[in-house]
Tab-separated table of C-alpha atoms in Angstrom:
chain	number	residue	atom	x	y	z
A	249	MET	CA	76.142	44.798	70.877
A	250	ASN	CA	79.550	43.694	72.037
A	251	ALA	CA	82.069	45.794	73.883
A	252	VAL	CA	84.066	46.844	70.838
A	253	THR	CA	81.131	48.368	68.989
A	254	ALA	CA	79.905	49.999	72.185
A	255	LEU	CA	83.296	51.655	72.479
A	256	GLU	CA	83.177	52.640	68.825
A	257	TRP	CA	79.814	54.296	69.347
A	258	PHE	CA	81.250	55.974	72.404
A	259	THR	CA	84.113	57.320	70.260
A	260	GLN	CA	81.580	58.551	67.726
A	261	VAL	CA	79.549	60.412	70.324
A	262	LEU	CA	82.729	61.681	71.964
A	263	GLU	CA	83.925	63.087	68.633
A	264	VAL	CA	80.726	65.013	68.009
A	265	ILE	CA	80.548	66.311	71.566
A	266	THR	CA	84.224	67.301	71.459
A	267	ALA	CA	83.562	69.147	68.218
A	268	LEU	CA	80.518	70.963	69.609
A	269	ALA	CA	82.271	71.878	72.830
A	270	ALA	CA	85.758	72.676	71.548
A	271	ALA	CA	84.878	74.531	68.347
A	272	PRO	CA	84.283	77.929	70.027
A	273	LEU	CA	87.476	77.344	72.014
A	274	LEU	CA	89.495	76.924	68.801
A	275	PHE	CA	87.847	80.057	67.434
A	276	GLY	CA	88.731	81.936	70.601
A	277	TRP	CA	92.292	80.648	70.441
A	278	VAL	CA	92.728	81.841	66.840
A	279	ASN	CA	91.337	85.250	67.803
A	280	GLN	CA	93.639	85.404	70.797
A	281	CYS	CA	96.705	84.548	68.708
A	282	ARG	CA	95.700	87.127	66.152
A	283	ALA	CA	95.374	89.770	68.800
A	284	TRP	CA	98.806	88.925	70.222
A	285	LEU	CA	100.447	88.973	66.812
A	286	GLN	CA	98.882	92.344	66.084
A	287	ASN	CA	100.011	93.843	69.405
A	288	ARG	CA	96.477	94.155	70.699
A	289	SER	CA	95.332	93.022	74.105
A	290	ALA	CA	93.673	89.688	73.475
A	291	PRO	CA	90.076	88.859	74.346
A	292	SER	CA	89.488	85.981	76.710
A	293	LEU	CA	89.727	82.458	75.354
A	294	LEU	CA	86.141	81.962	76.435
A	295	GLN	CA	84.809	85.000	74.600
A	296	PRO	CA	83.046	82.974	71.845
A	297	TYR	CA	81.173	80.971	74.514
A	298	ARG	CA	80.114	84.170	76.228
A	299	SER	CA	78.803	85.775	73.073
A	300	ILE	CA	76.958	82.606	72.055
A	301	ARG	CA	75.406	82.356	75.518
A	302	LYS	CA	74.416	86.005	75.489
A	303	LEU	CA	72.813	85.647	72.074
A	304	PHE	CA	70.802	82.618	73.183
A	305	HIS	CA	69.254	84.626	75.994
A	306	LYS	CA	68.162	87.508	73.809
A	307	ASP	CA	64.748	87.917	72.213
A	308	ALA	CA	64.779	86.990	68.549
A	309	VAL	CA	63.781	89.728	66.139
A	310	LEU	CA	62.676	88.620	62.692
A	311	ALA	CA	62.031	90.791	59.674
A	312	THR	CA	58.328	91.115	58.889
A	313	ASN	CA	58.735	89.423	55.535
A	314	ALA	CA	61.009	86.603	56.724
A	315	SER	CA	59.780	83.201	55.584
A	316	PRO	CA	59.929	79.912	57.514
A	317	LEU	CA	63.066	79.080	55.519
A	318	PHE	CA	64.792	82.010	57.197
A	319	ARG	CA	63.923	80.596	60.614
A	320	ILE	CA	64.842	76.995	59.905
A	321	ALA	CA	68.114	77.733	58.078
A	322	PRO	CA	70.255	78.269	61.216
A	323	TYR	CA	69.145	74.898	62.578
A	324	VAL	CA	69.872	73.185	59.261
A	325	ILE	CA	73.307	74.801	58.992
A	326	PHE	CA	74.179	73.938	62.560
A	327	GLY	CA	72.834	70.393	62.118
A	328	THR	CA	74.820	69.753	58.946
A	329	MET	CA	77.995	71.023	60.584
A	330	ALA	CA	77.409	68.770	63.599
A	331	ALA	CA	76.727	65.810	61.285
A	332	ALA	CA	79.896	66.629	59.354
A	333	ALA	CA	81.810	66.384	62.616
A	334	ALA	CA	80.616	62.770	62.856
A	335	VAL	CA	82.283	61.840	59.570
A	336	ILE	CA	85.635	63.476	60.273
A	337	PRO	CA	88.048	61.598	62.513
A	338	SER	CA	89.433	63.814	65.245
A	339	VAL	CA	90.209	61.687	68.299
A	340	GLY	CA	89.739	58.125	67.031
A	341	THR	CA	89.478	56.555	63.608
A	342	HIS	CA	87.138	53.645	64.304
A	343	LEU	CA	83.836	55.398	63.753
A	344	PRO	CA	80.662	53.395	63.142
A	345	PHE	CA	79.277	56.236	61.046
A	346	THR	CA	82.164	56.012	58.555
A	347	PRO	CA	80.612	53.571	56.024
A	348	VAL	CA	77.632	55.899	55.641
A	349	ALA	CA	79.479	58.842	54.168
A	350	ASP	CA	82.946	59.338	52.741
A	351	GLY	CA	84.936	62.452	51.932
A	352	ILE	CA	82.953	63.209	48.795
A	353	ALA	CA	79.656	63.033	50.680
A	354	LEU	CA	81.215	65.307	53.283
A	355	VAL	CA	81.965	67.936	50.638
A	356	GLY	CA	78.340	67.598	49.541
A	357	LEU	CA	77.183	68.105	53.114
A	358	LEU	CA	79.231	71.271	53.448
A	359	ALA	CA	77.751	72.461	50.147
A	360	THR	CA	74.244	71.859	51.523
A	361	ALA	CA	75.009	74.142	54.435
A	362	ARG	CA	76.295	76.750	52.010
A	363	VAL	CA	73.156	76.619	49.882
A	364	PHE	CA	70.930	77.086	52.940
A	365	GLN	CA	73.089	79.953	54.121
A	366	ALA	CA	72.804	81.706	50.763
A	367	LEU	CA	69.055	81.074	50.494
A	368	ALA	CA	68.471	82.418	53.979
A	369	ALA	CA	70.586	85.464	53.218
A	370	MET	CA	68.427	86.253	50.189
A	371	ASP	CA	65.183	85.595	52.027
A	372	VAL	CA	64.560	89.012	53.538
A	373	GLY	CA	65.588	90.767	50.347
A	374	THR	CA	67.918	93.435	51.661
A	375	ALA	CA	70.818	94.438	49.488
A	376	PHE	CA	73.526	93.149	51.803
A	377	GLY	CA	72.097	89.688	52.177
A	378	THR	CA	72.040	89.029	48.451
A	379	LEU	CA	75.460	90.596	48.068
A	380	GLY	CA	76.826	88.193	50.649
A	381	ALA	CA	75.024	85.249	49.071
A	382	ARG	CA	76.437	86.057	45.663
A	383	ARG	CA	79.968	86.365	46.946
A	384	GLU	CA	79.651	83.225	49.041
A	385	MET	CA	78.517	81.236	46.016
A	386	MET	CA	81.392	82.661	43.987
A	387	ILE	CA	83.905	81.552	46.608
A	388	GLY	CA	82.091	78.247	47.032
A	389	PHE	CA	82.059	77.174	43.425
A	390	LEU	CA	85.791	77.762	43.228
A	391	ALA	CA	86.748	76.277	46.588
A	392	GLU	CA	84.747	73.062	46.234
A	393	PRO	CA	86.650	71.583	43.272
A	394	ALA	CA	89.929	72.389	45.002
A	395	LEU	CA	88.758	70.620	48.166
A	396	LEU	CA	87.568	67.607	46.157
A	397	MET	CA	90.889	67.464	44.358
A	398	VAL	CA	92.710	67.492	47.703
A	399	ILE	CA	90.586	64.564	48.879
A	400	PHE	CA	91.221	62.724	45.606
A	401	VAL	CA	94.985	62.966	46.048
A	402	ALA	CA	94.736	61.636	49.596
A	403	SER	CA	92.429	58.848	48.449
A	404	LEU	CA	94.875	57.902	45.691
A	405	LEU	CA	97.579	57.533	48.322
A	406	SER	CA	95.483	55.497	50.702
A	407	ALA	CA	93.063	53.682	48.364
A	408	SER	CA	90.009	54.985	50.167
A	409	THR	CA	87.755	58.020	50.106
A	410	ALA	CA	86.576	57.617	53.699
A	411	LEU	CA	88.420	60.107	55.881
A	412	PRO	CA	89.013	57.821	58.897
A	413	ALA	CA	90.440	55.141	56.598
A	414	ILE	CA	92.695	57.725	54.938
A	415	ALA	CA	93.910	58.948	58.318
A	416	GLU	CA	94.570	55.426	59.520
A	417	GLN	CA	96.351	54.431	56.320
A	418	LEU	CA	98.568	57.512	56.238
A	419	ALA	CA	99.378	57.268	59.928
A	420	SER	CA	100.292	53.578	59.757
A	421	GLN	CA	102.856	53.987	57.010
A	422	ALA	CA	106.463	54.276	58.032
A	423	VAL	CA	107.888	57.776	57.711
A	424	GLY	CA	105.763	58.742	54.774
A	425	ILE	CA	106.557	62.134	53.366
A	426	TYR	CA	104.815	62.471	50.062
A	427	PRO	CA	105.628	65.437	47.813
A	428	SER	CA	102.104	65.200	46.435
A	429	LEU	CA	100.681	65.644	49.943
A	430	ALA	CA	102.892	68.700	50.465
A	431	PHE	CA	101.340	70.362	47.422
A	432	THR	CA	97.832	69.443	48.478
A	433	ALA	CA	98.504	70.673	52.015
A	434	VAL	CA	99.178	74.133	50.606
A	435	ALA	CA	96.013	73.883	48.518
A	436	PHE	CA	93.984	72.736	51.514
A	437	THR	CA	95.243	75.587	53.700
A	438	MET	CA	94.134	78.056	51.061
A	439	VAL	CA	90.699	76.415	50.808
A	440	LEU	CA	90.400	76.435	54.605
A	441	LEU	CA	91.114	80.155	54.755
A	442	ALA	CA	88.645	80.912	51.966
A	443	GLU	CA	85.855	78.690	53.233
A	444	ASN	CA	86.031	79.962	56.777
A	445	ALA	CA	85.973	83.627	55.860
A	446	ARG	CA	89.533	84.152	57.065
A	447	ILE	CA	91.732	87.034	56.019
A	448	PRO	CA	93.059	86.799	52.492
A	449	VAL	CA	89.502	86.295	51.260
A	450	ASP	CA	87.207	87.706	53.934
A	451	ASN	CA	87.716	89.382	57.271
A	452	PRO	CA	85.710	87.932	60.156
A	453	ALA	CA	86.277	91.017	62.265
A	454	THR	CA	84.777	93.715	60.081
A	455	HIS	CA	81.404	94.794	58.847
A	456	LEU	CA	82.836	96.866	56.039
A	457	GLU	CA	80.287	96.549	53.251
A	458	LEU	CA	82.717	96.561	50.357
A	459	THR	CA	84.599	93.528	51.530
A	460	MET	CA	82.485	91.356	53.752
A	461	ILE	CA	81.127	88.021	52.632
A	462	HIS	CA	80.150	85.835	55.557
A	463	GLU	CA	79.056	88.608	57.879
A	464	ALA	CA	76.861	90.123	55.154
A	465	MET	CA	74.754	86.976	55.160
A	466	LEU	CA	74.185	87.102	58.911
A	467	LEU	CA	73.114	90.727	59.121
A	468	GLU	CA	69.387	89.996	59.424
A	469	TYR	CA	69.835	87.376	62.102
A	470	SER	CA	69.596	87.953	65.824
A	471	ALA	CA	69.483	86.131	69.135
A	472	ARG	CA	69.353	82.324	69.082
A	473	HIS	CA	69.438	82.138	65.299
A	474	LEU	CA	72.588	84.238	65.210
A	475	ALA	CA	74.032	82.210	68.087
A	476	LEU	CA	73.506	78.998	66.118
A	477	LEU	CA	75.061	80.500	63.008
A	478	GLU	CA	78.087	81.762	64.924
A	479	TRP	CA	78.446	78.406	66.609
A	480	ALA	CA	78.134	76.721	63.217
A	481	ALA	CA	80.876	79.001	61.868
A	482	THR	CA	83.205	77.934	64.675
A	483	LEU	CA	82.214	74.302	64.003
A	484	LYS	CA	83.052	74.764	60.344
A	485	LEU	CA	86.528	76.008	61.205
A	486	PHE	CA	86.912	73.083	63.612
A	487	ASN	CA	85.741	70.596	60.974
A	488	TYR	CA	88.090	71.929	58.343
A	489	THR	CA	90.970	71.825	60.805
A	490	CYS	CA	90.121	68.207	61.587
A	491	ILE	CA	89.960	67.345	57.869
A	492	GLY	CA	93.443	68.860	57.653
A	493	PHE	CA	94.621	66.678	60.537
A	494	ALA	CA	93.113	63.566	58.954
A	495	LEU	CA	94.845	64.208	55.639
A	496	PHE	CA	98.149	65.770	56.591
A	497	ALA	CA	98.797	65.115	60.288
A	498	PRO	CA	97.057	61.845	61.160
A	499	TRP	CA	99.511	60.947	63.914
A	500	GLY	CA	98.313	60.405	67.429
A	501	THR	CA	94.705	59.473	66.773
A	502	ALA	CA	93.447	56.366	68.526
A	503	HIS	CA	93.412	53.384	66.184
A	504	SER	CA	92.512	50.729	68.707
A	505	GLU	CA	89.330	51.543	70.523
A	506	THR	CA	90.423	51.119	74.075
A	507	PRO	CA	89.668	53.819	76.617
A	508	GLN	CA	93.409	54.179	77.229
A	509	ALA	CA	94.093	54.883	73.571
A	510	LEU	CA	91.317	57.461	73.502
A	511	LEU	CA	92.668	59.107	76.649
A	512	ALA	CA	96.136	59.213	75.106
A	513	ALA	CA	94.794	60.651	71.873
A	514	LEU	CA	92.946	63.564	73.496
A	515	PRO	CA	95.983	65.612	74.622
A	516	ILE	CA	97.724	65.060	71.273
A	517	PHE	CA	94.590	66.263	69.546
A	518	GLY	CA	94.522	69.343	71.781
A	519	LEU	CA	98.157	70.037	70.977
A	520	LYS	CA	97.488	69.760	67.248
A	521	LEU	CA	94.586	72.202	67.587
A	522	LEU	CA	96.849	74.648	69.451
A	523	VAL	CA	99.467	74.524	66.715
A	524	ALA	CA	96.912	74.719	63.883
A	525	GLY	CA	95.102	77.658	65.495
A	526	GLY	CA	98.398	79.505	65.915
A	527	GLY	CA	99.261	78.744	62.304
A	528	ILE	CA	95.957	80.089	61.007
A	529	ALA	CA	96.434	83.268	63.048
A	530	LEU	CA	99.992	83.654	61.721
A	531	VAL	CA	98.913	83.281	58.076
A	532	GLU	CA	96.104	85.746	58.662
A	533	THR	CA	98.411	88.293	60.251
A	534	LEU	CA	101.023	88.021	57.532
A	535	SER	CA	98.649	88.350	54.590
A	536	ALA	CA	96.548	91.249	53.434
A	537	LYS	CA	92.896	91.114	52.547
A	538	LEU	CA	92.431	90.563	48.828
A	539	ARG	CA	90.015	92.452	46.656
A	540	VAL	CA	86.899	90.394	46.025
A	541	PHE	CA	87.868	89.770	42.415
A	542	ARG	CA	91.321	88.679	43.487
A	543	ALA	CA	89.752	85.853	45.494
A	544	PRO	CA	89.154	83.701	42.365
A	545	GLU	CA	92.862	83.938	41.579
A	546	PHE	CA	93.658	82.839	45.119
A	547	LEU	CA	91.326	79.852	44.806
A	548	ALA	CA	92.501	79.030	41.301
A	549	THR	CA	96.012	78.843	42.757
A	550	ALA	CA	94.690	76.455	45.394
A	551	PHE	CA	93.121	74.313	42.674
A	552	LEU	CA	96.366	74.352	40.680
A	553	PHE	CA	98.347	73.227	43.716
A	554	ALA	CA	95.904	70.374	44.230
A	555	VAL	CA	96.154	69.367	40.564
A	556	LEU	CA	99.942	69.581	40.843
A	557	GLY	CA	99.755	67.200	43.783
A	558	LEU	CA	97.591	64.854	41.722
A	559	LEU	CA	100.028	64.973	38.804
A	560	VAL	CA	103.018	64.361	41.066
A	561	ARG	CA	101.182	61.345	42.453
A	562	LEU	CA	100.081	59.974	39.071
A	563	LEU	CA	103.202	60.698	37.012
A	564	LEU	CA	105.996	60.334	39.535
A	565	GLY	CA	104.201	58.031	41.977
A	566	ALA	CA	105.509	60.106	44.835
B	77	MET	CA	66.165	62.204	43.665
B	78	LEU	CA	65.599	58.469	43.383
B	79	LEU	CA	69.046	58.009	41.877
B	80	GLY	CA	70.525	59.873	44.805
B	81	LEU	CA	68.651	58.052	47.534
B	82	LEU	CA	68.665	54.497	46.199
B	83	PRO	CA	71.866	54.300	44.147
B	84	ALA	CA	72.522	50.626	44.924
B	85	GLN	CA	69.174	49.501	43.435
B	86	ILE	CA	69.601	51.595	40.308
B	87	VAL	CA	73.186	50.467	39.857
B	88	THR	CA	72.005	46.852	40.141
B	89	ALA	CA	69.304	47.541	37.559
B	90	LEU	CA	71.862	49.080	35.221
B	91	ASP	CA	74.207	46.203	35.897
B	92	THR	CA	72.193	43.811	33.681
B	93	VAL	CA	72.705	46.210	30.772
B	94	VAL	CA	76.424	46.381	31.476
B	95	ARG	CA	76.645	42.575	31.561
B	96	GLN	CA	74.677	42.284	28.310
B	97	LEU	CA	77.212	44.543	26.656
B	98	GLY	CA	79.819	41.972	27.569
B	99	LEU	CA	81.558	44.136	30.139
B	100	GLN	CA	82.488	43.135	33.619
B	101	GLY	CA	79.635	43.681	36.025
B	102	LEU	CA	79.709	45.528	39.303
B	103	PRO	CA	80.187	43.565	42.500
B	104	THR	CA	77.340	45.072	44.446
B	105	ALA	CA	75.686	41.855	45.508
B	106	THR	CA	77.644	41.546	48.730
B	107	ALA	CA	76.518	44.844	50.249
B	108	PRO	CA	73.317	45.326	52.207
B	109	TRP	CA	70.518	47.063	50.317
B	110	TRP	CA	71.036	50.510	51.803
B	111	LEU	CA	74.742	50.687	51.179
B	112	LEU	CA	76.502	51.651	47.950
B	113	LEU	CA	79.805	49.811	47.745
B	114	PRO	CA	81.477	50.773	44.485
B	115	LEU	CA	84.757	48.967	45.066
B	116	PRO	CA	84.621	46.327	47.774
B	117	ASP	CA	88.395	45.941	48.027
B	118	ARG	CA	88.729	49.624	48.803
B	119	GLN	CA	87.290	51.224	51.859
B	120	ALA	CA	84.754	53.483	50.275
B	121	SER	CA	81.027	53.336	50.705
B	122	TYR	CA	78.020	55.587	50.853
B	123	ALA	CA	74.594	55.098	52.375
B	124	PRO	CA	72.500	58.050	51.220
B	125	LEU	CA	69.277	57.105	53.010
B	126	VAL	CA	70.992	56.637	56.368
B	127	PHE	CA	72.964	59.806	55.761
B	128	LEU	CA	69.831	61.818	54.977
B	129	VAL	CA	67.965	60.452	57.979
B	130	THR	CA	70.911	61.142	60.281
B	131	VAL	CA	71.376	64.708	59.097
B	132	ALA	CA	67.627	65.336	59.369
B	133	ALA	CA	67.612	63.808	62.848
B	134	VAL	CA	70.486	66.025	63.952
B	135	VAL	CA	68.648	69.092	62.626
B	136	VAL	CA	65.439	68.135	64.442
B	137	LEU	CA	67.433	67.416	67.587
B	138	THR	CA	69.004	70.877	67.355
B	139	VAL	CA	65.564	72.508	67.060
B	140	LEU	CA	64.248	70.538	70.039
B	141	ALA	CA	67.324	71.190	72.150
B	142	VAL	CA	67.270	74.917	71.515
B	143	ARG	CA	63.550	75.041	72.311
B	144	ALA	CA	63.953	73.011	75.462
B	145	VAL	CA	66.947	74.862	76.866
B	146	TRP	CA	66.169	78.420	75.838
B	147	HIS	CA	63.043	80.433	75.243
B	148	ARG	CA	61.010	80.657	72.022
B	149	ARG	CA	60.206	84.355	72.016
B	150	VAL	CA	60.082	85.992	68.590
B	151	ARG	CA	59.343	89.589	67.709
B	152	ARG	CA	58.620	90.819	64.198
B	153	SER	CA	60.081	94.056	62.988
B	154	ALA	CA	60.955	95.831	59.767
B	155	ALA	CA	64.087	94.640	58.025
B	156	TRP	CA	67.206	96.729	58.392
B	157	ASP	CA	67.390	98.933	55.306
B	158	CYS	CA	70.786	100.543	55.872
B	159	GLY	CA	69.302	104.027	55.545
B	160	PHE	CA	67.803	103.396	52.132
B	161	VAL	CA	64.071	102.952	52.559
B	162	ARG	CA	62.999	103.005	48.934
B	163	LEU	CA	64.020	99.467	48.162
B	164	ASP	CA	61.407	97.896	45.909
B	165	ALA	CA	60.937	94.841	43.792
B	166	ARG	CA	62.565	96.437	40.743
B	167	MET	CA	65.851	96.631	42.601
B	168	GLN	CA	65.956	93.064	43.733
B	169	ASP	CA	68.762	90.789	42.756
B	170	THR	CA	68.235	88.399	39.921
B	171	ALA	CA	70.141	85.391	38.675
B	172	GLU	CA	72.246	87.935	36.813
B	173	GLY	CA	73.908	88.809	40.095
B	174	PHE	CA	75.001	85.227	40.628
B	175	GLY	CA	76.107	84.760	37.033
B	176	GLN	CA	78.113	87.965	36.825
B	177	PRO	CA	81.119	86.792	38.884
B	178	ILE	CA	81.294	83.593	36.854
B	179	ARG	CA	81.258	85.625	33.638
B	180	HIS	CA	83.902	87.894	35.082
B	181	ILE	CA	86.182	85.017	36.064
B	182	PHE	CA	85.765	83.064	32.839
B	183	GLN	CA	85.706	86.156	30.639
B	184	PRO	CA	88.057	84.743	27.969
B	185	PHE	CA	85.601	81.930	27.257
B	186	PHE	CA	82.555	84.118	26.699
B	187	ALA	CA	81.758	86.349	23.775
B	188	MET	CA	79.763	89.065	25.514
B	189	GLN	CA	77.826	91.997	24.142
B	190	ARG	CA	76.706	94.356	26.848
B	191	GLU	CA	74.748	97.592	26.899
B	192	LEU	CA	75.176	99.488	30.134
B	193	PRO	CA	72.937	102.437	31.026
B	194	THR	CA	74.503	105.750	31.967
B	195	PRO	CA	73.237	107.789	34.927
B	196	PHE	CA	71.785	110.370	32.480
B	197	ASP	CA	69.537	107.981	30.567
B	198	ARG	CA	65.845	108.861	30.633
B	199	ALA	CA	64.860	105.232	30.224
B	200	PRO	CA	67.783	103.185	31.513
B	201	HIS	CA	68.241	99.990	29.609
B	202	TYR	CA	70.515	97.106	30.363
B	203	SER	CA	71.044	94.140	28.163
B	204	VAL	CA	73.636	91.474	27.903
B	205	ARG	CA	74.005	88.811	25.286
B	206	ILE	CA	76.334	85.968	25.995
B	207	ALA	CA	77.635	83.432	23.563
B	208	ASP	CA	80.053	80.612	24.094
B	209	ARG	CA	83.294	81.191	22.217
B	210	LEU	CA	83.983	77.491	22.123
B	211	TRP	CA	80.557	76.887	20.586
B	212	LEU	CA	81.076	79.605	17.989
B	213	GLY	CA	84.651	78.740	17.204
B	214	LEU	CA	84.681	74.967	17.380
B	215	TYR	CA	81.268	73.325	17.356
B	216	GLN	CA	79.530	75.552	14.824
B	217	PRO	CA	82.254	75.152	12.134
B	218	LEU	CA	82.311	71.399	12.821
B	219	GLY	CA	78.531	71.235	12.594
B	220	GLY	CA	78.616	73.276	9.391
B	221	LEU	CA	81.164	70.901	7.903
B	222	VAL	CA	79.063	67.854	8.754
B	223	ARG	CA	75.974	69.523	7.333
B	224	ALA	CA	77.789	70.467	4.097
B	225	LEU	CA	79.061	66.902	3.745
B	226	ALA	CA	75.567	65.550	4.376
B	227	ASP	CA	74.182	67.886	1.725
B	228	ARG	CA	76.737	66.619	-0.760
B	229	ILE	CA	75.890	63.012	-0.001
B	230	ALA	CA	72.176	63.730	-0.173
B	231	TRP	CA	72.151	63.443	-3.950
B	232	LEU	CA	72.552	59.673	-3.434
B	233	GLN	CA	69.057	59.620	-1.956
B	234	GLN	CA	67.133	59.976	-5.187
B	235	GLY	CA	63.936	58.560	-3.811
B	236	ARG	CA	63.572	55.951	-6.545
B	237	ILE	CA	63.413	52.279	-5.675
B	238	SER	CA	65.475	51.313	-8.718
B	239	ALA	CA	68.383	53.504	-7.595
B	240	TYR	CA	68.374	51.922	-4.120
B	241	LEU	CA	68.250	48.434	-5.650
B	242	LEU	CA	71.238	49.413	-7.738
B	243	TYR	CA	73.145	50.495	-4.603
B	244	GLY	CA	72.393	47.166	-2.972
B	245	PHE	CA	73.518	45.304	-6.075
B	246	VAL	CA	76.785	47.261	-6.329
B	247	THR	CA	77.477	46.720	-2.618
B	248	LEU	CA	76.934	42.991	-3.025
B	249	LEU	CA	79.265	42.930	-6.035
B	250	VAL	CA	81.976	44.807	-4.106
B	251	LEU	CA	81.625	42.463	-1.135
B	252	LEU	CA	81.805	39.467	-3.432
B	253	ALA	CA	84.946	40.860	-5.052
B	254	LEU	CA	86.474	41.354	-1.624
B	255	MET	CA	85.594	37.821	-0.534
B	256	LEU	CA	87.038	36.150	-3.600
């Protein structure tokens, strides 16, 4: 193994570790921004870490009729989210894992996590779990095509479906402002909000039975299982944000795998996360929670925006 | 399952068929056996086996790490019933619950007949019959048309050898006339 590949593997490991470590921080930052924008006193930036740590130390309580699937699901969901972080370029784009899975496989991976989440939610058989699973699948089957369409537009522009290659291609072009990417950016933001149980579709802060989706699926979980699921939820938000960076803001990632380039890329990446987290909080504060049956309209709009981007690209070549 | 895990091999196997049809084959020969490389000039590839193994390894690693760092204590208890203890198997969710939102969203495309029970029914009864409007409105008339046409043409098939020989003879005559 020569030095270049060693550095590439180092970048790969660094990316996953950054994702695992920084995901709760991003979550905390979004919560903090939300609190500020809503004139509340904000919780500490480290609050997600504290709650995850507390949950890990607790004794796990399982329902008497919980099957092994219920116990293994948090590990599978966490594992898939961590593996997804390996495919998405965040700090550098030269990742040795890239040829293994492209953007379409990534969408499949996220769908796998969703299926396990829904299965686990139905496992114990309480009313809320199945309710959450049903709603999650409803959101999922509408959000997935929109996300795929977004990736297709980006892959049309850059002649590749692998996210690091897309990021590299889009970043290397001279001032490239594509109208098609602007449309898909709107679509992607909407998918991000829906997939991560953010406000127009779901509210991460409530346990109000009429509206909740994601939280309804976690109700039977406790202790380390719940900790893993919460951590996985923060990882999911982090992953989606990084997909957004790769597609719409690929500037500043390290293209040459030298330690200097990586060091230079880290603060830019942090800055992008700060801005994106603030943006998510702003959108959440400015919009109202939709009724559950309004969510399909929201996601259909996202899909339409993505298709519009595709048409702009194919018909106008812009 | 096999198609998903070993796509390169199956694509190569199908490739001979594609070449026999006189179409341009797929350039998969350059890739290693575990890698699917649909378009070599574009940066897109997929290695399902490696992907599966990696994801599985990460999951196993997570299990081991959690077990090593934290405790493994588990207590069993009754599920949280939200104050409603009489939940039994008759009230469990069925596939209906998952299909309902899809029906709701794509309502214009479905012809739906539904019987909903009222709270005063002695023997509550729920039934739903779903038909595809597109199937009823487009495919069934088309199918009917084809069937009607086929019925009309069926009188040609008399079942007598002499009639078929006559058809062959007439066809030959027509072809001859066309050639000359």
